[in-house]
PDB file of C-alpha atoms in Angstrom:
ATOM      1  CA  UNK A  26      11.017  19.267  -6.436  1.00 74.00           C
ATOM      2  CA  UNK A  27       8.361  17.177  -8.118  1.00 89.00           C
ATOM      3  CA  UNK A  28       9.260  14.439 -10.586  1.00 95.00           C
ATOM      4  CA  UNK A  29       8.693  15.188 -14.248  1.00 95.00           C
ATOM      5  CA  UNK A  30       5.081  14.649 -15.345  1.00 97.00           C
ATOM      6  CA  UNK A  31       6.121  12.185 -18.045  1.00 97.00           C
ATOM      7  CA  UNK A  32       8.065  10.152 -15.465  1.00 98.00           C
ATOM      8  CA  UNK A  33       5.096  10.121 -13.063  1.00 98.00           C
ATOM      9  CA  UNK A  34       2.799   8.846 -15.828  1.00 98.00           C
ATOM     10  CA  UNK A  35       5.232   6.075 -16.746  1.00 98.00           C
ATOM     11  CA  UNK A  36       5.863   5.135 -13.106  1.00 98.00           C
ATOM     12  CA  UNK A  37       2.124   4.839 -12.510  1.00 98.00           C
ATOM     13  CA  UNK A  38       1.915   2.521 -15.516  1.00 98.00           C
ATOM     14  CA  UNK A  39       4.854   0.539 -14.113  1.00 98.00           C
ATOM     15  CA  UNK A  40       3.036   0.069 -10.811  1.00 98.00           C
ATOM     16  CA  UNK A  41       0.347  -1.813 -12.755  1.00 98.00           C
ATOM     17  CA  UNK A  42       3.068  -3.764 -14.606  1.00 97.00           C
ATOM     18  CA  UNK A  43       4.635  -4.807 -11.298  1.00 98.00           C
ATOM     19  CA  UNK A  44       1.249  -5.868  -9.922  1.00 98.00           C
ATOM     20  CA  UNK A  45       0.648  -7.876 -13.112  1.00 98.00           C
ATOM     21  CA  UNK A  46       4.032  -9.551 -12.555  1.00 98.00           C
ATOM     22  CA  UNK A  47       2.931 -10.298  -8.975  1.00 98.00           C
ATOM     23  CA  UNK A  48      -0.202 -12.009 -10.249  1.00 98.00           C
ATOM     24  CA  UNK A  49       1.722 -13.951 -12.884  1.00 98.00           C
ATOM     25  CA  UNK A  50       4.202 -15.249 -10.327  1.00 98.00           C
ATOM     26  CA  UNK A  51       1.320 -16.144  -8.033  1.00 98.00           C
ATOM     27  CA  UNK A  52      -0.201 -18.207 -10.861  1.00 98.00           C
ATOM     28  CA  UNK A  53       3.160 -19.943 -11.388  1.00 98.00           C
ATOM     29  CA  UNK A  54       3.392 -20.691  -7.662  1.00 98.00           C
ATOM     30  CA  UNK A  55      -0.093 -22.178  -7.595  1.00 98.00           C
ATOM     31  CA  UNK A  56       0.746 -24.327 -10.633  1.00 98.00           C
ATOM     32  CA  UNK A  57       3.829 -25.776  -8.919  1.00 98.00           C
ATOM     33  CA  UNK A  58       1.965 -26.139  -5.631  1.00 98.00           C
ATOM     34  CA  UNK A  59      -0.669 -28.243  -7.415  1.00 98.00           C
ATOM     35  CA  UNK A  60       2.126 -30.460  -8.769  1.00 98.00           C
ATOM     36  CA  UNK A  61       3.441 -30.958  -5.215  1.00 97.00           C
ATOM     37  CA  UNK A  62       6.678 -29.138  -6.014  1.00 98.00           C
ATOM     38  CA  UNK A  63       7.001 -27.182  -2.755  1.00 98.00           C
ATOM     39  CA  UNK A  64      10.414 -25.641  -3.512  1.00 98.00           C
ATOM     40  CA  UNK A  65       9.320 -24.240  -6.869  1.00 98.00           C
ATOM     41  CA  UNK A  66       6.027 -23.105  -5.353  1.00 98.00           C
ATOM     42  CA  UNK A  67       7.831 -21.321  -2.505  1.00 97.00           C
ATOM     43  CA  UNK A  68      10.264 -19.733  -4.967  1.00 98.00           C
ATOM     44  CA  UNK A  69       7.432 -18.297  -7.047  1.00 98.00           C
ATOM     45  CA  UNK A  70       5.390 -17.217  -4.011  1.00 98.00           C
ATOM     46  CA  UNK A  71       8.513 -15.323  -2.952  1.00 96.00           C
ATOM     47  CA  UNK A  72       8.896 -13.807  -6.419  1.00 97.00           C
ATOM     48  CA  UNK A  73       5.254 -12.708  -6.304  1.00 98.00           C
ATOM     49  CA  UNK A  74       5.811 -10.950  -2.974  1.00 97.00           C
ATOM     50  CA  UNK A  75       8.923  -9.279  -4.376  1.00 97.00           C
ATOM     51  CA  UNK A  76       7.016  -7.882  -7.371  1.00 97.00           C
ATOM     52  CA  UNK A  77       4.306  -6.552  -5.063  1.00 98.00           C
ATOM     53  CA  UNK A  78       7.025  -4.890  -2.978  1.00 98.00           C
ATOM     54  CA  UNK A  79       8.450  -3.304  -6.128  1.00 98.00           C
ATOM     55  CA  UNK A  80       5.040  -1.815  -6.913  1.00 98.00           C
ATOM     56  CA  UNK A  81       4.777  -0.483  -3.366  1.00 98.00           C
ATOM     57  CA  UNK A  82       8.275   1.010  -3.548  1.00 98.00           C
ATOM     58  CA  UNK A  83       7.083   2.955  -6.569  1.00 98.00           C
ATOM     59  CA  UNK A  84       3.920   3.986  -4.741  1.00 98.00           C
ATOM     60  CA  UNK A  85       6.012   5.222  -1.807  1.00 98.00           C
ATOM     61  CA  UNK A  86       8.272   7.244  -4.124  1.00 98.00           C
ATOM     62  CA  UNK A  87       5.256   8.965  -5.656  1.00 98.00           C
ATOM     63  CA  UNK A  88       3.806   9.640  -2.208  1.00 98.00           C
ATOM     64  CA  UNK A  89       7.142  11.001  -0.983  1.00 97.00           C
ATOM     65  CA  UNK A  90       7.299  13.398  -3.919  1.00 97.00           C
ATOM     66  CA  UNK A  91       3.680  14.583  -3.588  1.00 97.00           C
ATOM     67  CA  UNK A  92       2.828  13.016  -6.927  1.00 97.00           C
ATOM     68  CA  UNK A  93      -0.448  11.418  -7.923  1.00 97.00           C
ATOM     69  CA  UNK A  94      -0.623   7.648  -7.471  1.00 98.00           C
ATOM     70  CA  UNK A  95      -2.812   5.675  -9.854  1.00 97.00           C
ATOM     71  CA  UNK A  96      -3.350   1.947  -9.488  1.00 97.00           C
ATOM     72  CA  UNK A  97      -4.150   0.769 -13.010  1.00 96.00           C
ATOM     73  CA  UNK A  98      -5.958  -2.279 -14.272  1.00 96.00           C
ATOM     74  CA  UNK A  99      -4.108  -5.556 -14.459  1.00 96.00           C
ATOM     75  CA  UNK A 100      -4.732  -8.213 -17.113  1.00 91.00           C
ATOM     76  CA  UNK A 101      -5.448 -11.787 -16.064  1.00 95.00           C
ATOM     77  CA  UNK A 102      -2.392 -13.962 -15.512  1.00 97.00           C
ATOM     78  CA  UNK A 103      -1.665 -17.124 -17.458  1.00 97.00           C
ATOM     79  CA  UNK A 104      -2.683 -19.981 -15.171  1.00 97.00           C
ATOM     80  CA  UNK A 105      -2.485 -23.059 -17.409  1.00 97.00           C
ATOM     81  CA  UNK A 106       0.921 -24.358 -18.433  1.00 98.00           C
ATOM     82  CA  UNK A 107       2.168 -27.139 -20.659  1.00 97.00           C
ATOM     83  CA  UNK A 108       4.719 -28.778 -18.373  1.00 97.00           C
ATOM     84  CA  UNK A 109       7.184 -27.672 -15.714  1.00 98.00           C
ATOM     85  CA  UNK A 110       9.364 -25.639 -18.093  1.00 98.00           C
ATOM     86  CA  UNK A 111       6.629 -23.301 -19.365  1.00 98.00           C
ATOM     87  CA  UNK A 112       6.159 -21.161 -16.219  1.00 98.00           C
ATOM     88  CA  UNK A 113       9.893 -20.489 -15.948  1.00 98.00           C
ATOM     89  CA  UNK A 114      10.167 -19.640 -19.653  1.00 98.00           C
ATOM     90  CA  UNK A 115       7.255 -17.242 -19.215  1.00 98.00           C
ATOM     91  CA  UNK A 116       8.920 -15.762 -16.114  1.00 98.00           C
ATOM     92  CA  UNK A 117      12.162 -15.123 -17.988  1.00 98.00           C
ATOM     93  CA  UNK A 118      10.307 -13.343 -20.802  1.00 98.00           C
ATOM     94  CA  UNK A 119       8.440 -11.317 -18.201  1.00 97.00           C
ATOM     95  CA  UNK A 120      11.702 -10.266 -16.520  1.00 98.00           C
ATOM     96  CA  UNK A 121      13.162  -9.230 -19.863  1.00 98.00           C
ATOM     97  CA  UNK A 122      10.041  -7.156 -20.563  1.00 97.00           C
ATOM     98  CA  UNK A 123      10.208  -5.542 -17.108  1.00 97.00           C
ATOM     99  CA  UNK A 124      13.897  -4.773 -17.710  1.00 98.00           C
ATOM    100  CA  UNK A 125      12.942  -2.887 -20.870  1.00 98.00           C
ATOM    101  CA  UNK A 126      10.241  -1.005 -18.938  1.00 98.00           C
ATOM    102  CA  UNK A 127      12.643  -0.076 -16.133  1.00 98.00           C
ATOM    103  CA  UNK A 128      15.272   1.056 -18.640  1.00 98.00           C
ATOM    104  CA  UNK A 129      12.672   3.261 -20.313  1.00 98.00           C
ATOM    105  CA  UNK A 130      11.770   4.835 -16.961  1.00 98.00           C
ATOM    106  CA  UNK A 131      15.441   5.533 -16.301  1.00 98.00           C
ATOM    107  CA  UNK A 132      15.797   7.019 -19.796  1.00 98.00           C
ATOM    108  CA  UNK A 133      12.780   9.265 -19.234  1.00 98.00           C
ATOM    109  CA  UNK A 134      14.127  10.525 -15.914  1.00 98.00           C
ATOM    110  CA  UNK A 135      17.455  11.308 -17.576  1.00 97.00           C
ATOM    111  CA  UNK A 136      15.834  13.059 -20.553  1.00 98.00           C
ATOM    112  CA  UNK A 137      13.701  15.144 -18.185  1.00 97.00           C
ATOM    113  CA  UNK A 138      16.785  16.023 -16.100  1.00 96.00           C
ATOM    114  CA  UNK A 139      14.947  14.529 -13.109  1.00 97.00           C
ATOM    115  CA  UNK A 140      17.924  13.522 -10.963  1.00 97.00           C
ATOM    116  CA  UNK A 141      15.948  12.184  -7.993  1.00 97.00           C
ATOM    117  CA  UNK A 142      13.864   9.899 -10.209  1.00 98.00           C
ATOM    118  CA  UNK A 143      16.946   8.748 -12.093  1.00 97.00           C
ATOM    119  CA  UNK A 144      18.619   7.834  -8.819  1.00 97.00           C
ATOM    120  CA  UNK A 145      15.468   6.068  -7.614  1.00 97.00           C
ATOM    121  CA  UNK A 146      15.389   3.934 -10.768  1.00 98.00           C
ATOM    122  CA  UNK A 147      19.060   2.971 -10.384  1.00 96.00           C
ATOM    123  CA  UNK A 148      18.181   0.395  -7.723  1.00 97.00           C
ATOM    124  CA  UNK A 149      15.675  -1.232 -10.072  1.00 98.00           C
ATOM    125  CA  UNK A 150      18.262  -1.429 -12.874  1.00 97.00           C
ATOM    126  CA  UNK A 151      20.540  -3.478 -10.589  1.00 96.00           C
ATOM    127  CA  UNK A 152      17.595  -5.585  -9.421  1.00 96.00           C
ATOM    128  CA  UNK A 153      16.635  -6.481 -12.993  1.00 97.00           C
ATOM    129  CA  UNK A 154      20.133  -7.736 -13.804  1.00 97.00           C
ATOM    130  CA  UNK A 155      19.774 -10.138 -10.872  1.00 95.00           C
ATOM    131  CA  UNK A 156      16.223 -11.158 -11.802  1.00 96.00           C
ATOM    132  CA  UNK A 157      17.079 -11.984 -15.421  1.00 98.00           C
ATOM    133  CA  UNK A 158      20.172 -13.948 -14.353  1.00 97.00           C
ATOM    134  CA  UNK A 159      18.181 -15.919 -11.762  1.00 96.00           C
ATOM    135  CA  UNK A 160      15.429 -16.824 -14.233  1.00 97.00           C
ATOM    136  CA  UNK A 161      17.954 -17.688 -16.961  1.00 98.00           C
ATOM    137  CA  UNK A 162      19.745 -20.090 -14.629  1.00 97.00           C
ATOM    138  CA  UNK A 163      16.481 -21.591 -13.417  1.00 98.00           C
ATOM    139  CA  UNK A 164      15.264 -22.079 -16.977  1.00 98.00           C
ATOM    140  CA  UNK A 165      18.473 -23.944 -17.848  1.00 98.00           C
ATOM    141  CA  UNK A 166      18.068 -26.251 -14.832  1.00 98.00           C
ATOM    142  CA  UNK A 167      14.357 -26.863 -15.363  1.00 98.00           C
ATOM    143  CA  UNK A 168      14.846 -27.525 -19.080  1.00 98.00           C
ATOM    144  CA  UNK A 169      17.689 -29.963 -18.405  1.00 98.00           C
ATOM    145  CA  UNK A 170      15.709 -31.772 -15.682  1.00 97.00           C
ATOM    146  CA  UNK A 171      12.168 -31.523 -17.022  1.00 97.00           C
ATOM    147  CA  UNK A 172      11.677 -35.264 -16.473  1.00 96.00           C
ATOM    148  CA  UNK A 173      13.219 -35.267 -12.989  1.00 97.00           C
ATOM    149  CA  UNK A 174      11.341 -32.830 -10.755  1.00 96.00           C
ATOM    150  CA  UNK A 175      13.322 -33.978  -7.725  1.00 97.00           C
ATOM    151  CA  UNK A 176      16.479 -32.528  -9.311  1.00 97.00           C
ATOM    152  CA  UNK A 177      14.645 -29.254  -9.920  1.00 97.00           C
ATOM    153  CA  UNK A 178      13.407 -29.163  -6.341  1.00 97.00           C
ATOM    154  CA  UNK A 179      16.894 -29.941  -5.051  1.00 97.00           C
ATOM    155  CA  UNK A 180      18.420 -27.123  -7.093  1.00 96.00           C
ATOM    156  CA  UNK A 181      15.879 -24.573  -5.890  1.00 97.00           C
ATOM    157  CA  UNK A 182      16.284 -25.681  -2.262  1.00 96.00           C
ATOM    158  CA  UNK A 183      20.048 -25.285  -2.574  1.00 94.00           C
ATOM    159  CA  UNK A 184      20.266 -22.125  -4.692  1.00 91.00           C
ATOM    160  CA  UNK A 185      17.199 -20.034  -3.986  1.00 77.00           C
ATOM    161  CA  UNK A 186      18.101 -19.021  -0.449  1.00 67.00           C
ATOM    162  CA  UNK A 187      17.318 -15.379   0.157  1.00 63.00           C
ATOM    163  CA  UNK A 188      20.139 -12.948   0.748  1.00 65.00           C
ATOM    164  CA  UNK A 189      18.115 -11.079   3.337  1.00 71.00           C
ATOM    165  CA  UNK A 190      16.827  -7.539   3.280  1.00 79.00           C
ATOM    166  CA  UNK A 191      18.664  -5.079   1.050  1.00 85.00           C
ATOM    167  CA  UNK A 192      19.411  -1.946   3.067  1.00 88.00           C
ATOM    168  CA  UNK A 193      19.755   0.064  -0.169  1.00 89.00           C
ATOM    169  CA  UNK A 194      16.246  -0.836  -1.383  1.00 91.00           C
ATOM    170  CA  UNK A 195      13.673   1.946  -1.602  1.00 94.00           C
ATOM    171  CA  UNK A 196      11.034   2.087   1.121  1.00 91.00           C
ATOM    172  CA  UNK A 197       7.917  -0.031   0.679  1.00 93.00           C
ATOM    173  CA  UNK A 198       4.581   1.747   1.133  1.00 92.00           C
ATOM    174  CA  UNK A 199       2.799   0.416   4.197  1.00 85.00           C
ATOM    175  CA  UNK A 200       5.850  -1.320   5.582  1.00 82.00           C
TER     176      UNK A 200
END
């Protein structure tokens, strides 16, 4: 059974959104790298890779369901920031926006009675709860320690350890 046409259109748009998020996180990573903040840079390089993987999970789902895959245009990322807090504040707003987009995809699948697509989006719903919480916590720490980058770096080194691969995650195209 093919996914609903409306869902496929929205998922293709979301692929571009995820790739835009990848580019934005890459710009944040480069900003922190230039400030010689290796922990923050590594965190955002990791976030960039995760967003790319999300896009490729969506690509794989469309391929698996014999749906058309469209890789849309991506706007330029913000690369200049006014201090160490700005990239994290931008990242939190981005995660909130992506959460709204994911919720809309889930809603569309439900409205279209597209059970497979609804189930596919369930993983992303859980992922977004984690992403917003992570960025909210990081924003609090960075805001509190804006004048002490060593404290920020220490926090990220201590707290940003990866939990490893999620066996429930959708397959990544090309992996």
